[in-house]
Coordinates of C-alpha atoms in Angstrom, one line a residue:
M28 CA -11.4 27.3 28.3
P29 CA -11.9 25.1 25.2
P30 CA -15.1 22.9 25.2
R31 CA -14.5 19.4 26.7
F32 CA -15.8 16.2 25.1
F33 CA -15.8 12.6 26.3
V34 CA -14.9 10.0 23.6
D35 CA -15.1 6.3 23.9
T36 CA -11.9 5.9 21.9
P37 CA -8.9 4.9 24.1
L38 CA -6.6 7.9 24.6
S39 CA -4.4 6.6 27.4
K40 CA -1.3 6.0 25.2
P41 CA 1.2 9.0 25.4
D42 CA 2.4 8.5 21.8
L43 CA -0.8 9.7 20.1
S44 CA 0.4 13.3 19.7
G45 CA 0.3 14.4 16.1
T46 CA -2.3 11.9 15.0
D47 CA -5.8 12.6 13.7
L48 CA -8.9 11.2 15.2
L49 CA -12.4 10.8 13.9
L50 CA -14.8 11.7 16.7
P51 CA -17.5 9.3 17.7
P52 CA -21.0 10.3 16.6
S53 CA -22.1 11.8 20.0
A54 CA -19.0 14.0 20.3
A55 CA -19.2 15.0 16.7
R56 CA -22.9 16.1 17.2
H57 CA -21.8 18.3 20.1
V58 CA -19.1 19.9 18.0
Q59 CA -21.5 20.6 15.2
V60 CA -24.1 22.1 17.6
L61 CA -21.5 24.4 19.0
R62 CA -20.6 25.4 15.4
L63 CA -16.9 24.8 15.9
Q64 CA -14.8 25.3 12.8
P65 CA -11.5 24.0 11.5
G66 CA -8.8 25.5 13.8
S67 CA -11.1 25.6 16.8
P68 CA -9.5 24.2 20.0
L69 CA -11.1 21.5 22.1
T70 CA -10.2 19.1 24.9
L71 CA -10.9 15.3 24.8
F72 CA -10.9 12.7 27.5
D73 CA -11.8 9.0 27.6
G74 CA -12.6 8.7 31.3
S75 CA -9.3 7.1 32.4
G76 CA -7.6 10.3 33.7
P77 CA -5.4 12.1 31.1
E78 CA -6.9 14.6 28.7
W79 CA -5.8 15.8 25.2
Q80 CA -5.7 19.2 23.8
A81 CA -6.8 19.0 20.2
E82 CA -7.9 21.1 17.2
V83 CA -10.7 20.6 14.7
V84 CA -9.2 19.9 11.2
A85 CA -12.2 18.9 9.1
M86 CA -16.0 19.2 9.4
G87 CA -18.3 17.0 7.4
R88 CA -22.1 16.5 7.4
S89 CA -21.8 13.8 10.0
E90 CA -18.1 13.5 10.7
V91 CA -15.6 15.6 12.6
R92 CA -11.9 15.0 12.4
V93 CA -9.5 16.4 15.0
H94 CA -5.8 16.6 15.4
L95 CA -4.3 15.5 18.8
Q96 CA -1.7 18.0 20.0
A97 CA -0.7 17.5 23.7
R98 CA -1.5 15.0 26.4
Q99 CA -2.0 16.5 29.8
L100 CA -2.1 14.7 33.2
V101 CA -4.6 16.5 35.4
Q102 CA -5.6 16.0 39.0
R103 CA -9.1 17.1 39.8
E104 CA -10.2 14.1 41.8
L105 CA -10.7 13.8 45.5
T106 CA -7.9 12.5 47.6
Q107 CA -10.1 9.6 48.8
E108 CA -12.5 7.3 47.0
V109 CA -16.2 8.0 47.9
T110 CA -18.9 5.6 46.9
L111 CA -22.6 6.6 47.4
A112 CA -24.9 3.6 47.8
V113 CA -28.3 5.2 47.4
V114 CA -31.8 3.8 47.5
M115 CA -33.0 5.5 44.3
P116 CA -35.3 8.5 44.8
A117 CA -38.4 8.7 42.6
N118 CA -39.1 10.8 39.5
D119 CA -36.1 12.6 38.0
R120 CA -34.3 13.2 41.3
M121 CA -31.9 10.4 40.6
D122 CA -30.7 12.2 37.5
G123 CA -29.9 15.3 39.6
L124 CA -28.2 13.2 42.3
V125 CA -25.9 11.6 39.7
E126 CA -25.1 15.0 38.1
K127 CA -24.3 16.8 41.3
A128 CA -22.4 13.8 42.8
T129 CA -20.2 13.7 39.8
E130 CA -19.5 17.4 40.0
L131 CA -18.6 17.0 43.7
G132 CA -16.1 14.1 42.9
V133 CA -17.9 10.8 43.6
S134 CA -16.0 7.7 42.5
C135 CA -18.9 5.3 42.3
I136 CA -22.7 5.4 42.6
Q137 CA -24.5 2.2 43.6
P138 CA -28.3 2.5 42.9
L139 CA -30.4 0.3 45.3
M140 CA -33.9 -0.8 46.0
S141 CA -35.1 -1.3 49.6
E142 CA -38.3 -2.3 51.3
R143 CA -39.8 1.2 51.1
S144 CA -38.6 2.0 47.6
V145 CA -41.0 3.9 45.3
L146 CA -38.8 3.4 42.2
R147 CA -38.2 -0.2 41.3
L148 CA -36.2 -1.3 38.3
N149 CA -35.2 -4.7 36.9
G150 CA -34.2 -6.3 33.6
E151 CA -34.0 -4.2 30.5
R152 CA -35.5 -1.2 32.2
A153 CA -32.7 -1.2 34.9
D154 CA -30.1 -1.6 32.2
K155 CA -31.4 1.4 30.3
K156 CA -31.5 3.5 33.4
Q157 CA -27.9 2.5 34.2
A158 CA -26.8 3.6 30.7
H159 CA -28.8 6.8 31.0
W160 CA -27.2 7.7 34.4
T161 CA -23.8 7.0 32.9
G162 CA -24.5 9.5 30.2
V163 CA -25.6 12.0 32.9
A164 CA -22.2 11.4 34.7
I165 CA -20.3 11.9 31.4
A166 CA -22.0 15.2 30.7
A167 CA -21.3 16.4 34.3
C168 CA -17.6 15.5 33.8
E169 CA -17.5 17.5 30.5
Q170 CA -18.9 20.5 32.3
S171 CA -17.0 20.3 35.6
G172 CA -13.5 19.5 34.3
R173 CA -13.3 16.0 35.6
S174 CA -11.4 13.5 33.4
C175 CA -12.3 10.4 35.4
V176 CA -15.9 9.3 34.9
P177 CA -17.5 7.8 38.0
K178 CA -18.8 4.2 37.8
I179 CA -22.6 3.8 37.8
A180 CA -23.1 0.3 39.1
A181 CA -26.0 -2.0 38.1
V182 CA -29.2 -1.7 40.1
K183 CA -29.4 -4.1 43.0
T184 CA -31.6 -4.8 46.0
L185 CA -30.2 -3.5 49.3
A186 CA -30.2 -7.1 50.7
A187 CA -28.3 -8.5 47.8
W188 CA -25.8 -5.7 47.8
L189 CA -25.1 -6.0 51.5
A190 CA -24.7 -9.8 51.2
E191 CA -22.0 -9.3 48.5
L192 CA -20.0 -6.7 50.4
P193 CA -16.6 -7.9 51.5
A194 CA -15.6 -7.7 55.2
P195 CA -14.7 -4.1 56.2
T196 CA -11.0 -3.2 56.3
T197 CA -9.1 -0.3 57.9
E198 CA -8.8 1.2 54.4
Q199 CA -12.5 1.9 54.3
R200 CA -15.0 3.5 56.6
R201 CA -18.7 2.8 56.2
W202 CA -21.4 5.3 57.1
L203 CA -25.2 4.7 57.3
L204 CA -27.2 7.9 57.1
S205 CA -29.9 7.7 59.7
P206 CA -31.9 10.3 61.7
T207 CA -32.2 8.0 64.7
A208 CA -29.7 6.3 67.0
A209 CA -26.9 7.9 65.2
Q210 CA -23.7 9.9 66.0
P211 CA -23.0 13.3 64.4
L212 CA -21.1 12.9 61.2
K213 CA -18.2 15.0 62.5
S214 CA -17.5 12.6 65.3
L215 CA -17.0 9.7 62.8
N216 CA -14.4 11.6 60.7
E217 CA -11.4 11.1 62.9
A218 CA -10.3 7.8 61.4
T219 CA -7.9 8.0 58.5
A220 CA -9.2 6.0 55.6
R221 CA -8.6 6.1 51.8
Q222 CA -12.2 5.1 51.0
T223 CA -15.6 6.1 52.3
L224 CA -18.8 4.2 51.6
V225 CA -22.0 6.1 52.3
L226 CA -25.4 4.3 52.5
S227 CA -28.5 6.4 52.2
G228 CA -32.1 5.3 52.3
P229 CA -35.3 6.3 50.5
E230 CA -37.7 9.1 51.4
G231 CA -39.3 6.9 54.1
G232 CA -36.0 5.7 55.4
L233 CA -34.6 2.2 55.7
S234 CA -36.6 -0.2 57.8
P235 CA -35.2 -1.2 61.3
A236 CA -34.3 -4.6 59.9
E237 CA -32.4 -3.0 57.0
E238 CA -30.5 -0.6 59.3
Q239 CA -29.5 -3.6 61.5
A240 CA -28.3 -5.5 58.5
A241 CA -26.1 -2.6 57.5
R242 CA -24.7 -2.3 61.0
E243 CA -23.8 -6.0 60.8
R244 CA -21.8 -5.3 57.7
G245 CA -19.7 -2.6 59.5
F246 CA -21.7 0.6 58.9
L247 CA -21.8 3.2 61.6
A248 CA -25.0 5.3 61.8
A249 CA -24.4 9.0 61.2
Q250 CA -26.9 11.9 61.4
L251 CA -26.7 15.2 59.6
G252 CA -28.3 17.5 62.1
P253 CA -31.8 18.2 63.4
R254 CA -33.5 18.6 60.0
I255 CA -34.7 15.6 57.9
L256 CA -33.1 15.9 54.4
R257 CA -34.6 14.4 51.3
A258 CA -33.3 11.2 49.8
D259 CA -31.5 13.1 47.1
T260 CA -30.1 15.8 49.4
A261 CA -28.6 13.8 52.2
P262 CA -25.9 11.9 50.2
L263 CA -24.9 15.1 48.4
A264 CA -24.6 16.9 51.7
V265 CA -22.1 14.2 53.0
L266 CA -20.2 14.2 49.7
G267 CA -19.9 18.0 49.7
W268 CA -18.6 17.9 53.3
L269 CA -16.1 15.2 52.4
A270 CA -15.0 17.1 49.3
L271 CA -14.2 20.2 51.5
Q272 CA -12.2 18.0 53.8
C273 CA -10.0 17.1 50.8
L274 CA -9.0 20.7 50.0

């Protein structure tokens, strides 16, 4: 399979076949690191869905020019939209969560801060982390074959995010991962819904007041079995289970 590269140049138009494109610096660096040469095939995507088969036509010191050949409509997304609203785990675990969630087909990741959060971000630091996690998601799309890049939303407090949520509809089911006073996840999967919103807390769990606030916004408490999973494991377990349901 030819190497895949994300480009921030719009590629959604179907009439680009036969045109040349100067790769943006990030993609050009990757092409050079892989030591691709004129005539080498590659695949390009802009995150909107379609992908293009292309060929390197010229290599410069800092520039790479490619020739667009054929546009392909691929379907590698889940049959439902899954949003993970996660209270950010500490250290580098959020990076791994974003990477694996992207591979598993997540549509959106909403980073949150709660009462018991260890990692707290705001202002410029939060913006930089959002951009960094978007880069992690893009790299995971390049590796996994996805052509739709999941949205990494801006960091918010759990209270503010819950307050902004619209009223629940029949199109969306809302699950709160909780080890206490919860139903088995399997028992909540009977309803037909096009969207699933999963809320997962930090290592110490959400406070009772936070869990109650989530329930008041239409979340049903779900448990994942007798073991207590880490904050970066629990949402991925649910996502993987949902992805298997979509096969």
